[in-house]
Amino acid sequence: MTGPGGSVIAVIVLALLATTGRVFLAIGLAIVTGWLLGYLAIRSRGFETVYVSISEVFESVPVISFFPVVLIFFVDRIGGYLGVELAVDFLVFTAVVWNIWMGIYQAFKTVPAAMVEVLENMGYGFLGKMRRLYIPFSVPRIAANLMPSFADAYFYITVSEVFSVGATSYHVFGIGTLISSYVSEGLYTYVYYSLAALAVLVAGVTLGLRSFANWAVAKYGLDTPMTLARHRARGRWRALSGFYAGAARPLRAVAGAVRRAPVVRSIQVVRRRSPPGRGEGRALDWALRAVGVALLVLIVYGAAEAIISTRPSTWAYLLSQTWPILVGLAYDYARVAAIALVSFAIAVFLGYYLATHRRAEAVGVPLTLALAALPAPAYFPLLFLATSAALYRAFGGLTNELYVVSLGFVSTFYYIFYSYWMGLKAVPHEVNEVMDNLNMGFFTRLRKVLLPGTLPYIVTGLTSTIDSAWGGLMIGEYWPQIAGDRTLEVTHGVLKIMDVATYEGNIALASYASLLFGVVVVVFALAFTRHLLEVSRRKYVIEEAIYAA
């Protein structure tokens, strides 16, 4: 890995290709499973409750918290290089999947009711509904989440492709392993080369994802102002354009049918072809409830076994730590709230500017993603070393808080940014025309149209922003030897308690803090995410504006 310059460049390129392959494989798997789980969630109230809660919990859990699962199941049970490779793939999957799942669920949840009614009146089953309505309608939301998922995967790549348990280190070939190797050997010039190559690759991928996002909105959005430039297609590209046009035709046909069909015609359709009865939905709901009860029994059994096997003295010690853990949670939620508010403010103004200025968008979107995708464990120690002296003189004891909140911000701000940006691009052109005809100013548009109209996108992006901030905080709240013998740490924080407990081998305290953390996240999911999604579904589906006339 440290040979001549040409060999180093070749190794860096091959490592980038290997890592990118893992990332896109995980993204593809997340999309397919998200379609299935999202449909089950909108069909079953009980499954929806469990699905949203579990997704929120696991999205809030940092990638490095999955190491015990990786060690026990993949490394120990499977073993060998295959076990390590599957372990790394699983870690990458946990970095990309949650916001894609929530985006698809949110898309399925906000499909206009008129379009669903048409397909049900025409007697379509599961596959027909998915192919002609749900999957096409979810494509813009998937496009909005591809970029943050890609960035998140690379942000944590140095702790996914190489991880250590005790004195044993596990790794696979990839850019994360390569950067970690160069850092440990002190070859910082090669680190800069690797980061520069990574930035170039991310910028190139971002251009492709941005083109896909524009295509997704133009093809699958309902009456958006974007159009497809088919006249430029030649040869095989014209054939490809024709294929995509055919794939989109069912959704456009359904939308046209809803706009044109009078009520009487809809009633006639019902008479000719009866929609599926309620028995199918009830059977699915009861089947999912049975599966949920079985899983709950297993969880309760495992929890009871763990409780019984724990000594009373250990429980006394853990209960005595409850108050410090709750105080740490309060401090961490204050940090997360600050990160979310700043991220939302940046998204509202910068996202609107980029969505309405194509030249700025062509530069700003790839640049933002390139910065977000750079793995913090690789560059942040260098940034800390370069700035710590000046910042400690300026801010004193608040400097550590500044570093930790900055780490949390760079690990999550792009979720709300890209989600809101895509929501603006999906606004129907009739809505834009109304705002223009009324001569609405920027803040009036935001207050009366854009923020309410993009609320489903905002809820999804803001939820992922809040949940993913914990990963950056966990890296920064206790970072021993970040620069030489210096340690970055905060005074209070539940993630610091978990970090220190894990570092000292106090697994009982780390598990107990994780349990309390998970309970709070579930309460947040049920009280915040699900409630706002319900509100946005009932009142703020802007695609239904095309039926207002």
Tab-separated table of C-alpha atoms in Angstrom, residues 39-41 43-44 47 278-290:
chain	number	residue	atom	x	y	z
A	39	TYR	CA	-46.677	-1.279	1.897
A	40	LEU	CA	-47.146	-3.475	4.947
A	41	ALA	CA	-46.980	-0.375	7.166
A	43	ARG	CA	-51.962	-1.699	5.348
A	44	SER	CA	-51.605	-2.587	9.009
A	47	PHE	CA	-47.292	-3.143	11.977
A	278	ARG	CA	-61.961	-5.754	3.558
A	279	GLY	CA	-61.299	-9.383	4.408
A	280	GLU	CA	-57.918	-9.329	2.682
A	281	GLY	CA	-56.759	-6.307	4.665
A	282	ARG	CA	-58.042	-7.752	7.921
A	283	ALA	CA	-56.329	-11.097	7.269
A	284	LEU	CA	-53.031	-9.314	6.565
A	285	ASP	CA	-53.427	-7.196	9.674
A	286	TRP	CA	-54.063	-10.216	11.895
A	287	ALA	CA	-51.151	-12.120	10.329
A	288	LEU	CA	-48.802	-9.217	11.000
A	289	ARG	CA	-50.145	-8.901	14.530
A	290	ALA	CA	-49.405	-12.569	15.112
